[in-house]
mmCIF file of C-alpha atoms and ligand atoms in Angstrom:
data_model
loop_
_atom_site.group_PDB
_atom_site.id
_atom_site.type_symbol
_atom_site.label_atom_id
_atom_site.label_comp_id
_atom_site.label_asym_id
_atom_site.label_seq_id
_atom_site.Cartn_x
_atom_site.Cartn_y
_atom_site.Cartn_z
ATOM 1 C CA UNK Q 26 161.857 18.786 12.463
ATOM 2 C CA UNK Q 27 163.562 17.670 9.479
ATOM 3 C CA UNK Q 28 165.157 19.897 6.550
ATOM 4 C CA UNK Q 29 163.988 18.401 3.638
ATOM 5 C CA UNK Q 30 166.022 19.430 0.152
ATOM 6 C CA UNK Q 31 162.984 19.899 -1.618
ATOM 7 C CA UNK Q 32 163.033 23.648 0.385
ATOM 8 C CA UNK Q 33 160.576 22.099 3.812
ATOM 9 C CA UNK Q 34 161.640 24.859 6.329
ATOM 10 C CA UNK Q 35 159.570 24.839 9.219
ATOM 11 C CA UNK Q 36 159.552 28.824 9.201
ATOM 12 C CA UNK Q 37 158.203 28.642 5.680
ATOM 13 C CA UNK Q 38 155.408 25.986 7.329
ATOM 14 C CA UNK Q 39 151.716 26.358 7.694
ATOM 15 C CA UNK Q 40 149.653 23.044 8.895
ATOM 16 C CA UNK Q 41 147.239 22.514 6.008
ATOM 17 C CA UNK Q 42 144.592 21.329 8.115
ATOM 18 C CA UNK Q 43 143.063 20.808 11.865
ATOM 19 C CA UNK Q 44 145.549 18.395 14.366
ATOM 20 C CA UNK Q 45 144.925 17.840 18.030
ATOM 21 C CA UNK Q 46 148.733 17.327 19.315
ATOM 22 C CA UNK Q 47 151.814 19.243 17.770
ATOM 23 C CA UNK Q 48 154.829 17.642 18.747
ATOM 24 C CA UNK Q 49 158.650 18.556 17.723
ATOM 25 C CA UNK Q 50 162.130 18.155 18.729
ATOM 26 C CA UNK Q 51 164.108 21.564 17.414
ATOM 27 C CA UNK Q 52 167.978 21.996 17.463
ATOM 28 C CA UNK Q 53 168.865 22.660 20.967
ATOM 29 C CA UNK Q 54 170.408 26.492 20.371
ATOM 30 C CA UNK Q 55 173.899 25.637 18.569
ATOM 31 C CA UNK Q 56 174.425 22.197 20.347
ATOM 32 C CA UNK Q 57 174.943 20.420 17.183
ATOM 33 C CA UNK Q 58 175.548 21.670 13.289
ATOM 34 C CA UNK Q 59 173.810 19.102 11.566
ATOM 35 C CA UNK Q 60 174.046 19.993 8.208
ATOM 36 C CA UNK Q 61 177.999 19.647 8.630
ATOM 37 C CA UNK Q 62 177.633 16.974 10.640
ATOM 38 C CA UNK Q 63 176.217 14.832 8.094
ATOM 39 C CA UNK Q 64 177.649 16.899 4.908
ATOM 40 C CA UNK Q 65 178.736 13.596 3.204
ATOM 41 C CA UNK Q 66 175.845 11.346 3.932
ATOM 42 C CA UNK Q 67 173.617 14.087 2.216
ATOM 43 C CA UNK Q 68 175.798 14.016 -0.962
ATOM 44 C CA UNK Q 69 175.447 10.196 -0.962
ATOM 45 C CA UNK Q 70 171.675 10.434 -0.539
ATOM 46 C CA UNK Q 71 172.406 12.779 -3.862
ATOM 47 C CA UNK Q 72 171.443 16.402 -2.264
ATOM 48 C CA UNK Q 73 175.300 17.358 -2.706
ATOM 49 C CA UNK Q 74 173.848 20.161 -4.487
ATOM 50 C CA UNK Q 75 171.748 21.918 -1.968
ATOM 51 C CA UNK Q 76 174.310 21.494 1.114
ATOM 52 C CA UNK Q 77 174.687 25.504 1.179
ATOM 53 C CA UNK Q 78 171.109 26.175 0.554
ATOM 54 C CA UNK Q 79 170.310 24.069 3.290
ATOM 55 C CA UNK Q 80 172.904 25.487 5.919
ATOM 56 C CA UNK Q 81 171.334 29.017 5.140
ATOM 57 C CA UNK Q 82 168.476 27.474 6.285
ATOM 58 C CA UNK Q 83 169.170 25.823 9.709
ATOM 59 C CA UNK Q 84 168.306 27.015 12.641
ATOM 60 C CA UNK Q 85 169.811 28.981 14.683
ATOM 61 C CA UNK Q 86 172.506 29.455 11.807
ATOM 62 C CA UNK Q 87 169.347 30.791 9.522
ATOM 63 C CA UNK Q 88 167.953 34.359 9.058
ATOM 64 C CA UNK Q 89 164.542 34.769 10.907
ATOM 65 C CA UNK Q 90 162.399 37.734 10.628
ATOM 66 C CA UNK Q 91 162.177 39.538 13.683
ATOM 67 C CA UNK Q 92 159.334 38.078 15.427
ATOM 68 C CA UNK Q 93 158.599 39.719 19.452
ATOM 69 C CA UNK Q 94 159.215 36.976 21.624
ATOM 70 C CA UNK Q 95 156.943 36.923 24.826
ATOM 71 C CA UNK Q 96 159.164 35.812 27.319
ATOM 72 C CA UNK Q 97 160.510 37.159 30.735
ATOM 73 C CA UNK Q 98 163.222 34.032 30.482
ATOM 74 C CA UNK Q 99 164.550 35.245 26.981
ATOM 75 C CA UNK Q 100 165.071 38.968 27.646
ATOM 76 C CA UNK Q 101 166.929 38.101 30.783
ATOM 77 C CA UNK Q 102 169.162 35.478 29.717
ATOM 78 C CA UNK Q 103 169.619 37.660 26.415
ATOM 79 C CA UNK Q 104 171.050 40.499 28.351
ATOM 80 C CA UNK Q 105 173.517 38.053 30.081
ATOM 81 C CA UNK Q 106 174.625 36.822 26.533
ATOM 82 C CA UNK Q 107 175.017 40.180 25.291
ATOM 83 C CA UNK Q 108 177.395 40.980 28.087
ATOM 84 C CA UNK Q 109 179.472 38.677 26.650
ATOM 85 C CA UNK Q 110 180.220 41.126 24.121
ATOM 86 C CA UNK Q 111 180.248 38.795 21.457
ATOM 87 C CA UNK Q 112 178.098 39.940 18.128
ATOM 88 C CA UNK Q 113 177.357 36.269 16.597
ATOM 89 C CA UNK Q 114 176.426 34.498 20.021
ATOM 90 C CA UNK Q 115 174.195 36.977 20.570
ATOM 91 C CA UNK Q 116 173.018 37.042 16.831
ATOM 92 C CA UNK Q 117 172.840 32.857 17.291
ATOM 93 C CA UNK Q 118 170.793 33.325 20.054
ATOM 94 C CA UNK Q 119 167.995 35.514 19.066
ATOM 95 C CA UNK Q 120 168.017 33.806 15.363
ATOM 96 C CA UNK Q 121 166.984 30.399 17.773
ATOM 97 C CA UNK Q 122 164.031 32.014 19.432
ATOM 98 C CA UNK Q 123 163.169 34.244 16.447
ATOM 99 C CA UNK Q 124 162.478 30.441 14.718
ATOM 100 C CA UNK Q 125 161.167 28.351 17.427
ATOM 101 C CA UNK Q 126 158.500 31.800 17.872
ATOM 102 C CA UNK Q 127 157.291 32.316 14.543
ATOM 103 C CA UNK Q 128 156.932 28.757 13.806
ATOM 104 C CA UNK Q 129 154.977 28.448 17.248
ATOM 105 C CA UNK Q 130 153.240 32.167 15.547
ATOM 106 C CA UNK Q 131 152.242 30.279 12.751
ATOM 107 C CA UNK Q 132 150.495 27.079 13.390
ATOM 108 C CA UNK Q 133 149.065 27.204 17.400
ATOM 109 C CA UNK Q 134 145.993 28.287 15.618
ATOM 110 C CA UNK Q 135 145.775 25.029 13.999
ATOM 111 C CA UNK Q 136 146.608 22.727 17.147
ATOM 112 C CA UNK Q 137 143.303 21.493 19.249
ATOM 113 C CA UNK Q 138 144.626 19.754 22.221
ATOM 114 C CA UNK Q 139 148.741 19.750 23.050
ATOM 115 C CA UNK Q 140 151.910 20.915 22.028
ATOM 116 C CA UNK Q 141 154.755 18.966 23.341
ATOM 117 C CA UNK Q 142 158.343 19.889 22.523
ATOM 118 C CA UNK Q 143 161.440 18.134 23.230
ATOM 119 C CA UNK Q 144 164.343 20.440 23.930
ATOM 120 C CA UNK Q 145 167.242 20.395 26.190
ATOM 121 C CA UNK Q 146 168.474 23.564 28.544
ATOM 122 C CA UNK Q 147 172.008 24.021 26.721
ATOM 123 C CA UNK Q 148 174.628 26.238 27.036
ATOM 124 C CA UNK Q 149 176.180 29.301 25.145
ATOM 125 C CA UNK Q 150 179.557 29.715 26.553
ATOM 126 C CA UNK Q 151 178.776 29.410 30.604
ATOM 127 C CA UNK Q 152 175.312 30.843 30.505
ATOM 128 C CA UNK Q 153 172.995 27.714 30.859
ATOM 129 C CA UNK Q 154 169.502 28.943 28.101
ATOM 130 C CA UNK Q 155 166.355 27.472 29.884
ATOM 131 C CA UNK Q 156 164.621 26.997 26.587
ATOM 132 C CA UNK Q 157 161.892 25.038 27.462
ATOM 133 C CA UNK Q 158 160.839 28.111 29.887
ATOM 134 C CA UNK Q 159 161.092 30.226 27.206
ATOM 135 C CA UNK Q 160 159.109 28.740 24.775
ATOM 136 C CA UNK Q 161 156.721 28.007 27.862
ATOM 137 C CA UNK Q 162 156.130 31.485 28.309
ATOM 138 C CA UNK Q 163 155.673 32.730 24.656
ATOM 139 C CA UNK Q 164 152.980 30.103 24.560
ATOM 140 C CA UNK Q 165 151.274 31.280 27.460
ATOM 141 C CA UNK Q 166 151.179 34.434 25.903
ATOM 142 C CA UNK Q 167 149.189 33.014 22.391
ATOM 143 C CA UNK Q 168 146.372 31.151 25.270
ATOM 144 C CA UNK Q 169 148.365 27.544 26.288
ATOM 145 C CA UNK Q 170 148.054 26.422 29.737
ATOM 146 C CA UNK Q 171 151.141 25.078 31.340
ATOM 147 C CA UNK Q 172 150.125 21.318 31.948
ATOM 148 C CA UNK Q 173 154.166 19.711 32.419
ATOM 149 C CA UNK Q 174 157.314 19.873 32.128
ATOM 150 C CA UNK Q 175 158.829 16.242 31.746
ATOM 151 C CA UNK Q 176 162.564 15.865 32.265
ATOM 152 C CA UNK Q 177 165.037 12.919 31.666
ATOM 153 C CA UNK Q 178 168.529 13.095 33.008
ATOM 154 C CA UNK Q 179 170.876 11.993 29.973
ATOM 155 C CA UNK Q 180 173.193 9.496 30.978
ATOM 156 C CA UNK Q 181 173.539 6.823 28.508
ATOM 157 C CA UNK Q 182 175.015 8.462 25.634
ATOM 158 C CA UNK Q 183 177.962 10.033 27.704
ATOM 159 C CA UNK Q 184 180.930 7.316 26.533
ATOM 160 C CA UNK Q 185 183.244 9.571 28.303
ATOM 161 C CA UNK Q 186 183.758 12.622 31.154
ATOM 162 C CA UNK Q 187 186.245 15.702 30.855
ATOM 163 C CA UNK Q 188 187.234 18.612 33.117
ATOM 164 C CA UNK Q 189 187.587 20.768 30.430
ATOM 165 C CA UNK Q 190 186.116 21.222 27.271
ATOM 166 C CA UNK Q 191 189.102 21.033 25.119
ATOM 167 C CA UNK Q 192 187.291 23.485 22.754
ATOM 168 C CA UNK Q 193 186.527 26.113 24.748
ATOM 169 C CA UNK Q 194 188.754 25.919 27.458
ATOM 170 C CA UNK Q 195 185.274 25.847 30.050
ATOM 171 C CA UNK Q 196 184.290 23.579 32.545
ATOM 172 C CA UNK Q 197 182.999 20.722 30.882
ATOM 173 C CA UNK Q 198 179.122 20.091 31.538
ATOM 174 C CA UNK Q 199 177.375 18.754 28.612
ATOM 175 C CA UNK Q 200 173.697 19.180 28.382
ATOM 176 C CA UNK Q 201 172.801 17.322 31.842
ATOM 177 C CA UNK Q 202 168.873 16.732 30.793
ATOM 178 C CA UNK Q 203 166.295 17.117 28.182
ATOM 179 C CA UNK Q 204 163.054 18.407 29.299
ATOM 180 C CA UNK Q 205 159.698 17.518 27.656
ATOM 181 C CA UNK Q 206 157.600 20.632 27.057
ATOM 182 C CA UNK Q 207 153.467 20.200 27.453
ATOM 183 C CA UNK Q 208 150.949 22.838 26.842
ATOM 184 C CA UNK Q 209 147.653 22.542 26.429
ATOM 185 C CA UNK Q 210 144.854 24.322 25.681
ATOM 186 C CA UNK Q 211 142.761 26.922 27.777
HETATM 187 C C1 SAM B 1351 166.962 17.746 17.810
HETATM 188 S S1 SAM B 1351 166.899 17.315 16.080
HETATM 189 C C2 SAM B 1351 165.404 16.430 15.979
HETATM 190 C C3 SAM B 1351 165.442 15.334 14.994
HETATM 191 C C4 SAM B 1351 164.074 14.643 14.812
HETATM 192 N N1 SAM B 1351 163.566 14.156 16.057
HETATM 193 C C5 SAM B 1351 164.201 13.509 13.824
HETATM 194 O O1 SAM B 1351 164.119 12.354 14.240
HETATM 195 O O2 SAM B 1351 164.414 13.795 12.643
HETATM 196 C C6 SAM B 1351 166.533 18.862 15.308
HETATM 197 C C7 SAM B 1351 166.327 18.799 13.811
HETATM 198 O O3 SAM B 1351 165.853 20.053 13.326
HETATM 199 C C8 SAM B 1351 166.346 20.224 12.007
HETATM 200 N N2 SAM B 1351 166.239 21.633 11.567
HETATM 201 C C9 SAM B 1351 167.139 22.646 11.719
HETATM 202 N N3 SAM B 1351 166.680 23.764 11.129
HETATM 203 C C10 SAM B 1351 165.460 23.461 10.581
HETATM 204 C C11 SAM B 1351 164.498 24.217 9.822
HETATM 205 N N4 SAM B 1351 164.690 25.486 9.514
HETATM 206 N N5 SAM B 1351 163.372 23.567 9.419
HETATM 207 C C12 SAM B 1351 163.151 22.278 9.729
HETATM 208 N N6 SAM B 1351 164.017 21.513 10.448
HETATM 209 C C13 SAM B 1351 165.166 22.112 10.868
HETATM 210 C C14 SAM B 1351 167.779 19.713 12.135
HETATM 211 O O4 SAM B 1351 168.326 19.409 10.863
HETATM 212 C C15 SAM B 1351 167.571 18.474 12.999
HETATM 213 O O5 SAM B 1351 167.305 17.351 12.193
#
């Protein structure tokens, strides 16, 4: 997906016509901030302006409406985040599915054959969020057969390995895979 300054949110997105394969790669839950992340190269590219607008926008840092997601996965692993007693992880984490669901909501319809979805199975604090099997089971849900789920253990782009996070203060284990989503159709 890609947040473009002209106002493209993929919650505000509808396909305009017919497609046989829907693919994406969304955020993986708050892994990275990428409108911070690349804050100045925006400017340069002369959207300096719309940095805030934008950041309102991202997901899971955006505002979603409060779309039912159909998932076994998401209600349990959202009662071990709320345990955590901690009001914005567990605001980050619905605002995530909330997005991934209603943009899924709105444009299934559209999609003949597959939808494939990159996403990795990252953390919030120690809770590991399977998000591929959440997203797996909301689709099952709107009619999409579970055909695969691909995954790829990262290992290249580690340059180097800590016990702790120095952030956090927890274990260090960076996302250890990323998992390629495919549903077809029924
Ligand atoms: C895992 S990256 C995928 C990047 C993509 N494969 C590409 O090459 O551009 C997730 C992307 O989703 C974007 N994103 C975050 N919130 C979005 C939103 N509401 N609408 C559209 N894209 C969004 C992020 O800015 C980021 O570029």
């Amino acid at each position: 997906m890609i947040v473009r300054a002209g106002g493209v949110d993929s919650l505000n997105m509808r396909l305009d016509r017919d497609v046989d394969v829907l693919i994406t790669s969304p955020p993986y839950l708050q892994a990275q901030e990428y409108i911070r992340s690349f804050k100045l190269e925006l400017a340069w590219l002369g959207y300096g302006d719309r940095l805030t607008e934008l950041a309102r926008r991202e997901i899971p840092y955006n505002n979603p409406p409060s779309v039912k997601v159909n998932s076994e996965a998401y209600a349990r692993v959202r009662e071990e985040v709320r345990r955590l007693d901690h009001e914005r992880l567990l605001e980050i984490y619905d605002a995530y599915f909330r997005s991934l669901v209603h943009f899924l909501d709105n444009n299934h319809g559209r999609v003949g054959r597959v939808i494939a979805i990159f996403v990795g199975p990252t953390k919030i604090r120690n809770i590991r969020v399977p998000i591929d099997e959440v997203l797996r089971e909301h689709l099952e849900s709107l009619g999409w057969r579970h055909e695969v789920t691909l995954v790829d253990r990262i290992v290249s782009r580690r340059l180097f390995k800590v016990d702790k996070n120095p952030a956090t203060g927890l274990k260090d284990e960076r996302t250890p895979t990323e998992h390629l989503l495919i549903m077809s159709k029924n």
